[in-house]
PDB file of C-alpha atoms in Angstrom:
ATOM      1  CA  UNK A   1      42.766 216.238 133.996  1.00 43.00           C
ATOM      2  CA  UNK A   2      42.554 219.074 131.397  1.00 44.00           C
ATOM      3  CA  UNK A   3      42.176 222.745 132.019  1.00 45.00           C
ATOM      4  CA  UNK A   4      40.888 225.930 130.160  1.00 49.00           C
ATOM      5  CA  UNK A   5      41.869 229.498 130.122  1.00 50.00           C
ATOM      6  CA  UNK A   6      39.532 232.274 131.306  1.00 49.00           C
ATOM      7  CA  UNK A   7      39.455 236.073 130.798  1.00 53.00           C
ATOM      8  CA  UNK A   8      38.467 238.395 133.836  1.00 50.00           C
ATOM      9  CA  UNK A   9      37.957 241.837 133.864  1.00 52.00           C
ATOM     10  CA  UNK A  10      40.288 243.511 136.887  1.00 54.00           C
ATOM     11  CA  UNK A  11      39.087 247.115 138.653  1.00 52.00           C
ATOM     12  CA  UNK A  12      41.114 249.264 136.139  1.00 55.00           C
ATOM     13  CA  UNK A  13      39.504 247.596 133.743  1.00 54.00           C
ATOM     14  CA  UNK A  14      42.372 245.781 132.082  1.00 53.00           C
ATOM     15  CA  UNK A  15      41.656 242.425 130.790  1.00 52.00           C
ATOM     16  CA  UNK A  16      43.954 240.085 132.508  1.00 52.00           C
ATOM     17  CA  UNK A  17      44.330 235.916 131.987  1.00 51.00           C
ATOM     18  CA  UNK A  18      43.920 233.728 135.012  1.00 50.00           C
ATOM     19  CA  UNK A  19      44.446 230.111 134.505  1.00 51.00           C
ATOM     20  CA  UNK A  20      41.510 228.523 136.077  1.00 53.00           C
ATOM     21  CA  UNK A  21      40.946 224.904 136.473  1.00 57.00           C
ATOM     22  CA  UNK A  22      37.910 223.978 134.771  1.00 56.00           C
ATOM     23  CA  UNK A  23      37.242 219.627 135.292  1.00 57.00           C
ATOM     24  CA  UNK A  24      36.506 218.339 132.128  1.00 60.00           C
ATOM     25  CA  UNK A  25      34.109 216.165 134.075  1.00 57.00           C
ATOM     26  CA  UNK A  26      32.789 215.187 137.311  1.00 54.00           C
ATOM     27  CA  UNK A  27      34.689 213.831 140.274  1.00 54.00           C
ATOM     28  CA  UNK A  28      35.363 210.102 139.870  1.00 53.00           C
ATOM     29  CA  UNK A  29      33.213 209.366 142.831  1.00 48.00           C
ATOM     30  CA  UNK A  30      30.036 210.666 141.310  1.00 48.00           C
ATOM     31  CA  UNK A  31      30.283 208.914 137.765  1.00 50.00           C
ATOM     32  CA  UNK A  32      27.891 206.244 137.230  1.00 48.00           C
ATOM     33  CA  UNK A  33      29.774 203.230 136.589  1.00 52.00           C
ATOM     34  CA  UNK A  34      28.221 199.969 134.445  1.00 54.00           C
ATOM     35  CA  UNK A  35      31.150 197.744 135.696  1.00 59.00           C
ATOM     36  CA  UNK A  36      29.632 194.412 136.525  1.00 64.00           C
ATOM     37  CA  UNK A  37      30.531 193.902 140.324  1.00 75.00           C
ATOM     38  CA  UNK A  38      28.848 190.691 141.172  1.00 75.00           C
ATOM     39  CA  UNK A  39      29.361 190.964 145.161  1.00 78.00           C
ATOM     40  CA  UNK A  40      28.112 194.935 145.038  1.00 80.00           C
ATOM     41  CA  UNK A  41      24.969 193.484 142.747  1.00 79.00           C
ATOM     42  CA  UNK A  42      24.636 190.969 145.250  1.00 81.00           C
ATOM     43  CA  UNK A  43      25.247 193.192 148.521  1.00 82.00           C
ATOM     44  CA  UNK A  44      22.282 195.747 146.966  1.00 81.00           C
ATOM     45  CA  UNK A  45      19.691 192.912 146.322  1.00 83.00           C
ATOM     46  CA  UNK A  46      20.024 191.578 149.888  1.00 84.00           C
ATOM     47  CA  UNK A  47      19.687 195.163 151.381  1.00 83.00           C
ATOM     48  CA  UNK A  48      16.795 195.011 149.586  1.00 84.00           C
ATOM     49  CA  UNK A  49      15.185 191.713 150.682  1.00 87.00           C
ATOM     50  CA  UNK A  50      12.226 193.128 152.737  1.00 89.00           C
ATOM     51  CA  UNK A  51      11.006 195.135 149.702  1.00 87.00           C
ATOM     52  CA  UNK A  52      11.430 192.218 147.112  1.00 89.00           C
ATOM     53  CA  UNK A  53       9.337 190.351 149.572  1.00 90.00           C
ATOM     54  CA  UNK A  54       6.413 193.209 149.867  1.00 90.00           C
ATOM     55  CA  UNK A  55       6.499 193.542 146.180  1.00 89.00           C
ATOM     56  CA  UNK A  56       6.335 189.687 146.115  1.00 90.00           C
ATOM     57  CA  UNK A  57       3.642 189.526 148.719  1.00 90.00           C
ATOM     58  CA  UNK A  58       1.445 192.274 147.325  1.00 88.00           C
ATOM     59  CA  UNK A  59       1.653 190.631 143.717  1.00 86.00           C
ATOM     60  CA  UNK A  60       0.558 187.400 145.284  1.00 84.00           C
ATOM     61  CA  UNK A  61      -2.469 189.095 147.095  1.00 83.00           C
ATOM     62  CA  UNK A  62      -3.528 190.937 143.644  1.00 81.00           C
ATOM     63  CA  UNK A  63      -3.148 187.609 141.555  1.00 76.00           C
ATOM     64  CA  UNK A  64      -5.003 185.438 143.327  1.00 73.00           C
ATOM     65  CA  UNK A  65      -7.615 188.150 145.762  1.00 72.00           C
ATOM     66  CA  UNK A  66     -10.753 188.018 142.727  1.00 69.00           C
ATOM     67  CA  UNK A  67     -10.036 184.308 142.325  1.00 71.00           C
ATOM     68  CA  UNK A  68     -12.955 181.951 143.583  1.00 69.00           C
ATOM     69  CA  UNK A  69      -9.942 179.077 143.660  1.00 71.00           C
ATOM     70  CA  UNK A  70      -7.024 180.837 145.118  1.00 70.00           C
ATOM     71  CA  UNK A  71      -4.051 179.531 145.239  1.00 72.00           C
ATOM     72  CA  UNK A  72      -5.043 176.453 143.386  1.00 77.00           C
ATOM     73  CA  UNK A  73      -4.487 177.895 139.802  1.00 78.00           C
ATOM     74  CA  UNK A  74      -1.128 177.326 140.149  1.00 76.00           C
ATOM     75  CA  UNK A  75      -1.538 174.028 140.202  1.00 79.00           C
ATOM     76  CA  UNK A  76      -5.084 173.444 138.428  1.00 83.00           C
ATOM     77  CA  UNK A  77      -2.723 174.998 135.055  1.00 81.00           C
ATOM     78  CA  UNK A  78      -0.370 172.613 134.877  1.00 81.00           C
ATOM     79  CA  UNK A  79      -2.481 170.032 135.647  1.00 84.00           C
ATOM     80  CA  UNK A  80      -4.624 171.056 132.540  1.00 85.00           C
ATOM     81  CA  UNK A  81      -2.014 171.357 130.277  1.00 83.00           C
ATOM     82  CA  UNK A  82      -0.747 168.274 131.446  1.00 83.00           C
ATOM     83  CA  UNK A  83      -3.890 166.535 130.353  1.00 86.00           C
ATOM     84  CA  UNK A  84      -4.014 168.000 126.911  1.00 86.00           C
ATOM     85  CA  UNK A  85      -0.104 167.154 125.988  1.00 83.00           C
ATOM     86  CA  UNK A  86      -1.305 163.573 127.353  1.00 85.00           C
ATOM     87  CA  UNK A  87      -4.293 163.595 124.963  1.00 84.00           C
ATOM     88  CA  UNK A  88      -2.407 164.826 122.044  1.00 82.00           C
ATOM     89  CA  UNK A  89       1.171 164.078 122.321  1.00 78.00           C
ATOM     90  CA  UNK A  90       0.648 160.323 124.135  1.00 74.00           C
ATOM     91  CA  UNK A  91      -2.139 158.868 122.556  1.00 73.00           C
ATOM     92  CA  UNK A  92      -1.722 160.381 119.053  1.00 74.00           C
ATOM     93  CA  UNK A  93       1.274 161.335 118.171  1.00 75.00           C
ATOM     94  CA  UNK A  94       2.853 158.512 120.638  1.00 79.00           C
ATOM     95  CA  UNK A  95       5.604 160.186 122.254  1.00 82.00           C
ATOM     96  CA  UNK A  96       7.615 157.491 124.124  1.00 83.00           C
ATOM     97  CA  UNK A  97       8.942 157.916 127.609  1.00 85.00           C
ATOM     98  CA  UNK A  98      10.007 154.508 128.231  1.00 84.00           C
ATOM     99  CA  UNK A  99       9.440 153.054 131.514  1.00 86.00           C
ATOM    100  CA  UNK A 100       7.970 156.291 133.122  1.00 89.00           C
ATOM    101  CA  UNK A 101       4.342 157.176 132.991  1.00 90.00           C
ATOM    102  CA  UNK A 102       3.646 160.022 130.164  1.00 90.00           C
ATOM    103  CA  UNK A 103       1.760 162.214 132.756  1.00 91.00           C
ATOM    104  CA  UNK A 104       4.625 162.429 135.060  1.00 92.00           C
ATOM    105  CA  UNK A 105       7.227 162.894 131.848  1.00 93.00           C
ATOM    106  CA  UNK A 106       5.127 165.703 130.985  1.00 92.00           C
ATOM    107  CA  UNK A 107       4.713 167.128 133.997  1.00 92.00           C
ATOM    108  CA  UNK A 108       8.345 167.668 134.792  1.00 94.00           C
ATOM    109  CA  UNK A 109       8.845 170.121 131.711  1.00 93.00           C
ATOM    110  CA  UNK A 110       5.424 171.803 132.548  1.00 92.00           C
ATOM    111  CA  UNK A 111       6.857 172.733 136.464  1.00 93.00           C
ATOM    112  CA  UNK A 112       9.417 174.703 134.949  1.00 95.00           C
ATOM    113  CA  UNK A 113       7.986 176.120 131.331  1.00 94.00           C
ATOM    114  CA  UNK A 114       5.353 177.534 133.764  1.00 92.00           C
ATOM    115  CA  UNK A 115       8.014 179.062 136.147  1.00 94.00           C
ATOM    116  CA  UNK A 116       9.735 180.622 133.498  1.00 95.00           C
ATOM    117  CA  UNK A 117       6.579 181.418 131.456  1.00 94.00           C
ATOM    118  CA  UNK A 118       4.997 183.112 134.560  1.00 92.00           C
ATOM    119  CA  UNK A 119       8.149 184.999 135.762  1.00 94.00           C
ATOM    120  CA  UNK A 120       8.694 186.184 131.492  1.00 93.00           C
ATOM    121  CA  UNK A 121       5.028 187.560 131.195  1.00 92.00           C
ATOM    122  CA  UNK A 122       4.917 189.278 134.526  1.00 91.00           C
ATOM    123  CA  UNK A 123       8.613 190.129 134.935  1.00 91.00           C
ATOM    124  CA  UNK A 124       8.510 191.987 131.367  1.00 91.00           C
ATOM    125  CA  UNK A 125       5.365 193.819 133.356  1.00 90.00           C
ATOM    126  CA  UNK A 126       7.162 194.451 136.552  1.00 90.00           C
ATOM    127  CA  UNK A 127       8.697 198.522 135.274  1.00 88.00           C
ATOM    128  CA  UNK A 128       6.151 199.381 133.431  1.00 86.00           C
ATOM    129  CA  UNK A 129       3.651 199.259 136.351  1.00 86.00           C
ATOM    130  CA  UNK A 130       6.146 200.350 139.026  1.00 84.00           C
ATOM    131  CA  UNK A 131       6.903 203.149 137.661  1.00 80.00           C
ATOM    132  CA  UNK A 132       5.288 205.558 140.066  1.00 79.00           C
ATOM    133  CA  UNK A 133       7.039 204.209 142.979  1.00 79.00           C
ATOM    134  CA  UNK A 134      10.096 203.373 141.660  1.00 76.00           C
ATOM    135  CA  UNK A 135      10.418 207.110 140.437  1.00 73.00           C
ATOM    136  CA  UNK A 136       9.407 208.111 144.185  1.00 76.00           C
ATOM    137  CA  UNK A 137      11.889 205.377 146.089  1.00 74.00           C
ATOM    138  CA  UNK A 138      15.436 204.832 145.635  1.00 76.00           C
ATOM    139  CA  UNK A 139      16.016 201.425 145.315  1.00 80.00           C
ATOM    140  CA  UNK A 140      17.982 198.952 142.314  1.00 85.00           C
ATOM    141  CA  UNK A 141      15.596 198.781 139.753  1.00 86.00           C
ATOM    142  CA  UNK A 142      16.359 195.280 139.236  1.00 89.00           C
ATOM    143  CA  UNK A 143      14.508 194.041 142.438  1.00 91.00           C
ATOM    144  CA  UNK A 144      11.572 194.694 140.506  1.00 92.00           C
ATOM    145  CA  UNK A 145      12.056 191.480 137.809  1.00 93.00           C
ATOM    146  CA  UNK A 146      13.726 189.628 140.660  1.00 94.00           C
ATOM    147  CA  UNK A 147      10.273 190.274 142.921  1.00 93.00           C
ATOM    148  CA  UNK A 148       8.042 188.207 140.139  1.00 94.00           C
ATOM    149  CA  UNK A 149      10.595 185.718 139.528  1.00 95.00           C
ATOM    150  CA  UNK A 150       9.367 184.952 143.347  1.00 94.00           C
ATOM    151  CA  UNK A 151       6.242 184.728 143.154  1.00 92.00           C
ATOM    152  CA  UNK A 152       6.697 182.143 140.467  1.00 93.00           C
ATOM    153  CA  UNK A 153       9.009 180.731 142.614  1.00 94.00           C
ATOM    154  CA  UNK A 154       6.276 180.307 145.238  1.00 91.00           C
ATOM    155  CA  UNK A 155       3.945 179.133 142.364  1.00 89.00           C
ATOM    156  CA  UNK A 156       6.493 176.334 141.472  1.00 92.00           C
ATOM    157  CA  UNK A 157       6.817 175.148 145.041  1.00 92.00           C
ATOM    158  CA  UNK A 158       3.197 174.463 145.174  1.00 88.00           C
ATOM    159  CA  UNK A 159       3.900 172.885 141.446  1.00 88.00           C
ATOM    160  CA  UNK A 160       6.367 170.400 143.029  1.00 91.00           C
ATOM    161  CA  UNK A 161       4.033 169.380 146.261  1.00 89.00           C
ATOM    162  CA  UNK A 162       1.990 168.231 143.462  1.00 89.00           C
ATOM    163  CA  UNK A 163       4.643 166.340 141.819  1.00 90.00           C
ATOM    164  CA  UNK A 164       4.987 164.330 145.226  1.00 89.00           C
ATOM    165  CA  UNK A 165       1.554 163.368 144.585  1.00 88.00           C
ATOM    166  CA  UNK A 166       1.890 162.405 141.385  1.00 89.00           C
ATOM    167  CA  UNK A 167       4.661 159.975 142.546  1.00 90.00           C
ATOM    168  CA  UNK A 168       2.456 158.396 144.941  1.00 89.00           C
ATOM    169  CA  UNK A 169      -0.246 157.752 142.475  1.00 87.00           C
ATOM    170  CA  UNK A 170       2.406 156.358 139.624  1.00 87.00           C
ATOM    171  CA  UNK A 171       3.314 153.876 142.756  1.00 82.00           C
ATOM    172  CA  UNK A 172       6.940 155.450 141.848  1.00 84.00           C
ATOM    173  CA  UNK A 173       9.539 157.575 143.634  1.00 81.00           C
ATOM    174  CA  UNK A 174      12.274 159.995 142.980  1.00 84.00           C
ATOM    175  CA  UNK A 175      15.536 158.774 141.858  1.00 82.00           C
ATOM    176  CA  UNK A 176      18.405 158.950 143.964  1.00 83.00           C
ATOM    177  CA  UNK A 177      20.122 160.809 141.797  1.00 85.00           C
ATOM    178  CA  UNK A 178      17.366 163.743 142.505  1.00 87.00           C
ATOM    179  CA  UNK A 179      20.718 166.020 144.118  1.00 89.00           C
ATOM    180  CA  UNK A 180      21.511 166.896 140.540  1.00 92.00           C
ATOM    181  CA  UNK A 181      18.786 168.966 140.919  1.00 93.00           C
ATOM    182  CA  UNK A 182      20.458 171.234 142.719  1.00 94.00           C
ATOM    183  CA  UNK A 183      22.909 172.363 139.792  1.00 95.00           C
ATOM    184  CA  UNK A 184      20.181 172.716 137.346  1.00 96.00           C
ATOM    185  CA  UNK A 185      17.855 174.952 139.399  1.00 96.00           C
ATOM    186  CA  UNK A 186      20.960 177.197 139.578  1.00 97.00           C
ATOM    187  CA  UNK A 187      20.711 177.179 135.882  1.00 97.00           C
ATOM    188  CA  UNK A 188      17.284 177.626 135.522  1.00 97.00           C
ATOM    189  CA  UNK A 189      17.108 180.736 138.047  1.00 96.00           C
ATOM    190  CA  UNK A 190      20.101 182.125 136.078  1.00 96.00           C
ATOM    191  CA  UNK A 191      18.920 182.295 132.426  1.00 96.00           C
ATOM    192  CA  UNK A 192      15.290 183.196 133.470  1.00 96.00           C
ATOM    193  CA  UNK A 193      16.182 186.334 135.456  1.00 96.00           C
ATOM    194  CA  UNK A 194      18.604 187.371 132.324  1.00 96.00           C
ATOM    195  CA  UNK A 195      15.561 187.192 130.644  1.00 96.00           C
ATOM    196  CA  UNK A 196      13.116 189.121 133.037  1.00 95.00           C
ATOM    197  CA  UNK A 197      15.766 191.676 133.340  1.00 95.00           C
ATOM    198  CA  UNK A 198      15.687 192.094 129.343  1.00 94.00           C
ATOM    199  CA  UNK A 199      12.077 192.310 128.575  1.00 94.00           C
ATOM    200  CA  UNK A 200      11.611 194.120 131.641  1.00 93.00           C
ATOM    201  CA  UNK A 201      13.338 197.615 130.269  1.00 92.00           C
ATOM    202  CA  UNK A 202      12.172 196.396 126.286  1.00 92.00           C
ATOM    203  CA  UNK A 203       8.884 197.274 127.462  1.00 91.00           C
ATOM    204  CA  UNK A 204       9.641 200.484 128.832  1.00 88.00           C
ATOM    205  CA  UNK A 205      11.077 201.826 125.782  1.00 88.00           C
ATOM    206  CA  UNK A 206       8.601 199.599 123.523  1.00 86.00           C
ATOM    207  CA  UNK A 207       5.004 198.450 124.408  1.00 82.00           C
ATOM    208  CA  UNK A 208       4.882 196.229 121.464  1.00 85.00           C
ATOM    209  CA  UNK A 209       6.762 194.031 123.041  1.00 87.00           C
ATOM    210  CA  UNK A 210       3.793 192.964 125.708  1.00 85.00           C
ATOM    211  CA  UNK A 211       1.843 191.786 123.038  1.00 87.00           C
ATOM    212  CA  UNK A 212       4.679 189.771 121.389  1.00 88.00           C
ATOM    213  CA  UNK A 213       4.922 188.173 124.903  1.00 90.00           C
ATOM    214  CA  UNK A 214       1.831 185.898 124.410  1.00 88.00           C
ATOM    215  CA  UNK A 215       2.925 185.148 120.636  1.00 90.00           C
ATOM    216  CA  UNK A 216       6.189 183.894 122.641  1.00 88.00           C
ATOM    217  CA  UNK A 217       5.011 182.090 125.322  1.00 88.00           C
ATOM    218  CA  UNK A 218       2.219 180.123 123.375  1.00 87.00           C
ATOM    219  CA  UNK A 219       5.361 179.131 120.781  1.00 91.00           C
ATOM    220  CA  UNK A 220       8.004 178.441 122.966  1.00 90.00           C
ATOM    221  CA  UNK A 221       6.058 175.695 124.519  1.00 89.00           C
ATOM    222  CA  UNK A 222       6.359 173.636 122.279  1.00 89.00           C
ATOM    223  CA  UNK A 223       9.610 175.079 120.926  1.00 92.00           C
ATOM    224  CA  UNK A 224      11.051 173.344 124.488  1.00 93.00           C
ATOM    225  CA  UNK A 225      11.156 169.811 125.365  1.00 92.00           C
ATOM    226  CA  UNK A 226       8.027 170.266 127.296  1.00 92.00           C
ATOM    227  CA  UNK A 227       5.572 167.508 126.065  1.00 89.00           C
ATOM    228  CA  UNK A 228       8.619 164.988 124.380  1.00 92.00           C
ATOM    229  CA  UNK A 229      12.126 164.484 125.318  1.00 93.00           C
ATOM    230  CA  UNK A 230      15.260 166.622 123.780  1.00 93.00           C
ATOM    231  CA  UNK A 231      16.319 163.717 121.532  1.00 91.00           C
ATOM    232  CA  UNK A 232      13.493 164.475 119.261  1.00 90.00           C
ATOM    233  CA  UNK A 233      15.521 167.154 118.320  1.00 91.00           C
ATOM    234  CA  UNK A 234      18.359 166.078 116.145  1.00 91.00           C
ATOM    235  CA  UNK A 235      21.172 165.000 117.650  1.00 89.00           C
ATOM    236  CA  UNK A 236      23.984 167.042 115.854  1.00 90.00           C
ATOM    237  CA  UNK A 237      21.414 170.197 116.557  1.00 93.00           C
ATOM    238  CA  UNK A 238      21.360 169.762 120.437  1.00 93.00           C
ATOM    239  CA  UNK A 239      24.316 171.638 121.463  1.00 94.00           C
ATOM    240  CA  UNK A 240      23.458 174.720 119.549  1.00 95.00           C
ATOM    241  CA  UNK A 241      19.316 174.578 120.516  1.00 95.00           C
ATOM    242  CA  UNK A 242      20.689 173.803 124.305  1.00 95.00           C
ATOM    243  CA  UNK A 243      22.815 177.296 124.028  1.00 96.00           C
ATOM    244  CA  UNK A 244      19.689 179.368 122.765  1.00 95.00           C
ATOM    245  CA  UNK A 245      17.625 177.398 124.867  1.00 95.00           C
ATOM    246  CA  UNK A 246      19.250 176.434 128.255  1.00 96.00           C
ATOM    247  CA  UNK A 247      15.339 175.065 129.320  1.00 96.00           C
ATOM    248  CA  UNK A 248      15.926 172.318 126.693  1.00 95.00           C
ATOM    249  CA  UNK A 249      18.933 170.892 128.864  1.00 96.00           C
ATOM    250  CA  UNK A 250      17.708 171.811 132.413  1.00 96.00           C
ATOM    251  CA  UNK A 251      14.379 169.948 131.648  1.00 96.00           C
ATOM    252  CA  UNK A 252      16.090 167.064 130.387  1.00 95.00           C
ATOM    253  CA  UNK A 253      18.278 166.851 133.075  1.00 95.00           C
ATOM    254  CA  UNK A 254      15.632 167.280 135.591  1.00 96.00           C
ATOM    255  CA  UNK A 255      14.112 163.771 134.022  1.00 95.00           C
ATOM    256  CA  UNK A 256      16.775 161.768 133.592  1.00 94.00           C
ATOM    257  CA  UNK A 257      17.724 162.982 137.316  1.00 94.00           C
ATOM    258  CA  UNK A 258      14.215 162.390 138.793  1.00 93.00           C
ATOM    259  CA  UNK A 259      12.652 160.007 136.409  1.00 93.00           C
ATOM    260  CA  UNK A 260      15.502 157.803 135.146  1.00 92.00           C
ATOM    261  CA  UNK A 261      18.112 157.342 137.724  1.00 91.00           C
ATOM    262  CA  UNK A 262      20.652 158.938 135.829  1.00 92.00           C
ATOM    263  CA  UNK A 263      22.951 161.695 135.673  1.00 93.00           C
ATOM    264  CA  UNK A 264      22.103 164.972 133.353  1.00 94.00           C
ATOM    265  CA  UNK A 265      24.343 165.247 130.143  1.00 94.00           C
ATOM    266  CA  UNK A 266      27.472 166.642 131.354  1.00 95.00           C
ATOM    267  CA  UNK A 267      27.818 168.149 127.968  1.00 95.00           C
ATOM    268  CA  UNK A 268      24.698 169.895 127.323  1.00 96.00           C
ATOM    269  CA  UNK A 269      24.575 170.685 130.722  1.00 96.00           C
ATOM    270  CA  UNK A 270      27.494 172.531 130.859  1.00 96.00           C
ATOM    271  CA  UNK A 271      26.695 174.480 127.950  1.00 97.00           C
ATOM    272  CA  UNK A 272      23.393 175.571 129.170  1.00 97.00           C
ATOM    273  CA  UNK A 273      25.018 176.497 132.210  1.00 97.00           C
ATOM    274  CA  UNK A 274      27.754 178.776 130.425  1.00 97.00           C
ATOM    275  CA  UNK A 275      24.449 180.248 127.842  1.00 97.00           C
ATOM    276  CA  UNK A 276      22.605 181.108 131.392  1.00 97.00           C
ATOM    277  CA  UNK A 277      25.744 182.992 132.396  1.00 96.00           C
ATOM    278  CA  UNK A 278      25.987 184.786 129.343  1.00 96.00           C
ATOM    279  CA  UNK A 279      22.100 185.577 129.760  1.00 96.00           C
ATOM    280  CA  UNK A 280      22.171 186.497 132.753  1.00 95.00           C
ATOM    281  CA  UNK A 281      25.342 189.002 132.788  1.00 94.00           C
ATOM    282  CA  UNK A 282      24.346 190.105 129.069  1.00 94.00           C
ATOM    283  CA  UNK A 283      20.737 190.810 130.450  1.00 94.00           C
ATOM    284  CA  UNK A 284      22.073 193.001 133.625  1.00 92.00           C
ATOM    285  CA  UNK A 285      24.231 195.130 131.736  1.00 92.00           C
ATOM    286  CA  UNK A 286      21.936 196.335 129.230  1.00 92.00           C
ATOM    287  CA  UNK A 287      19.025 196.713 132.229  1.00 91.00           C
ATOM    288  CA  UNK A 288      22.073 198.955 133.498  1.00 88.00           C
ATOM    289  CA  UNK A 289      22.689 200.539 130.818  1.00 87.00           C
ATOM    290  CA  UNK A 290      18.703 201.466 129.843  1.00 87.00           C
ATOM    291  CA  UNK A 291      17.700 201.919 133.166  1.00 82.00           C
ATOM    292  CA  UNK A 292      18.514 205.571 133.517  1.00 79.00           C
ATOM    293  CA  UNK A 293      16.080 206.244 130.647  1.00 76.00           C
ATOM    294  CA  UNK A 294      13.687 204.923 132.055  1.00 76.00           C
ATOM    295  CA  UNK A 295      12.506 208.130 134.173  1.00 68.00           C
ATOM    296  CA  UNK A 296      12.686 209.946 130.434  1.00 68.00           C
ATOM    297  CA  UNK A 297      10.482 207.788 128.382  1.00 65.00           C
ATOM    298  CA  UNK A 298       7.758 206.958 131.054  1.00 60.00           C
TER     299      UNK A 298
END
């Protein structure tokens, strides 16, 4: 800890040096630290359950309160796009899925490109149109992101009850291997919050980036194994397209674990896993590092 001199003036008016202690900065206790501590992170979003749920809830009411069909969007969308990737990519361009019907191949990819999609277009949102109450309420900013990335969570539920149906009209069922499931949702909640945290703060600082998101979203679908398999994509190109895009990997594995009776690629899956880590951490410390701008440039 450094110190500086300082002159005072004494009654008789001599000028006399007394060393003062002057901090060259604030107490330890009060500096804002960016250290990644994953149990603190985690200890502040569970404090904060009860308002990611109202944020959740209230986004839920506001998406689907104008809507004639409710709820049912979120599955009448995937069903639609379903139909059109089994239209164009089954019948014309011929995309083969082996023993499993195309509609349920397809459908598979489309549960989670929506989930991410949906939590991506409104997560990059979620700042932007807090801002008055997150300015007015102490909270961590990230719960924000984290609250859309549950109401796409609900969305995908509602995706999956649909799936069951779709097994029951296919006369098929789900794999025993379905438990590998598990691992891969862990990787698919992993690199899309990284993501939502990102694009959450981008927009903040730049609004161009809301209108990119569209130009994204409308490309990355079929930039990821949505409507055909990842071994369309060349072989010796997997492992680096699987570590830009972990979806690539966790949809594949999803298939081969629900479809096919088989185990996920250990070795894609692993480094989609790692990517989502890197996302995920990557994507928290610059939201940490932006966030106390935020106030600034709103």
């Amino acid at each position: 800890m450094g110190g500086q001199h300082a002159q005072v003036v004494d009654e008789r008016g001599t000028q006399t040096e007394e060393r003062r202690r002057i901090p060259d900065g604030p107490p330890p206790e009060l500096v804002f630290k960016r250290r990644l501590r994953p149990v603190q992170v985690a200890h502040e979003l569970w404090g904060a359950r009860e308002l990611v749920r109202a944020l959740a809830e209230r986004d839920l009411r506001a998406r689907y309160k104008q809507a004639v069909l409710g709820f049912a969007w979120a599955v009448l969308t995937p069903l639609a796009l379903c139909a059109i990737f089994t239209l164009v990519f089954h019948r014309a361009v011929k995309i083969d899925t082996g023993s499993v019907s195309y509609p349920l191949f397809a459908y598979v990819g489309l549960i989670v490109w929506q989930f991410f999609s949906n939590t991506m277009n409104q997560g990059a949102l979620s700042l932007a149109n807090n801002l008055s109450l997150l300015n007015k309420v102490y909270c961590p900013r990230e719960v924000f992101p984290l609250a859309t990335m549950l109401v796409a969570t609900v969305d995908m539920v509602i995706g999956i009850g649909v799936l069951g149906l779709m097994f029951l009209v296919f006369w098929t069922a789900p794999a025993a291997t379905f438990l590998w499931v598990a691992p891969l949702l862990v990787i698919q909640f992993a690199f899309t919050y990284g993501v939502a945290l990102v694009l959450s703060v981008a927009v903040v600082y730049l609004r161009d980036v809301r209108h990119l998101l569209p130009i994204i979203t409308q490309m990355g679908v079929f930039a990821t194994p949505v409507a055909y398999p990842l071994a369309r994509i060349p072989q010796r190109a997997q492992e680096v397209y699987v570590a830009v895009n972990p979806l690539g990997a966790v949809i594949e594995g999803y298939r081969k674990a629900l479809l096919y009776g088989q185990a996920p690629d250990l070795a894609l899956t692993s480094i989609a896993a790692a990517s989502s880590v890197v996302f995920l951490v990557g994507g928290y410390l610059l939201f940490k590092k932006l966030e106390t701008g935020i106030a600034d440039v709103a």
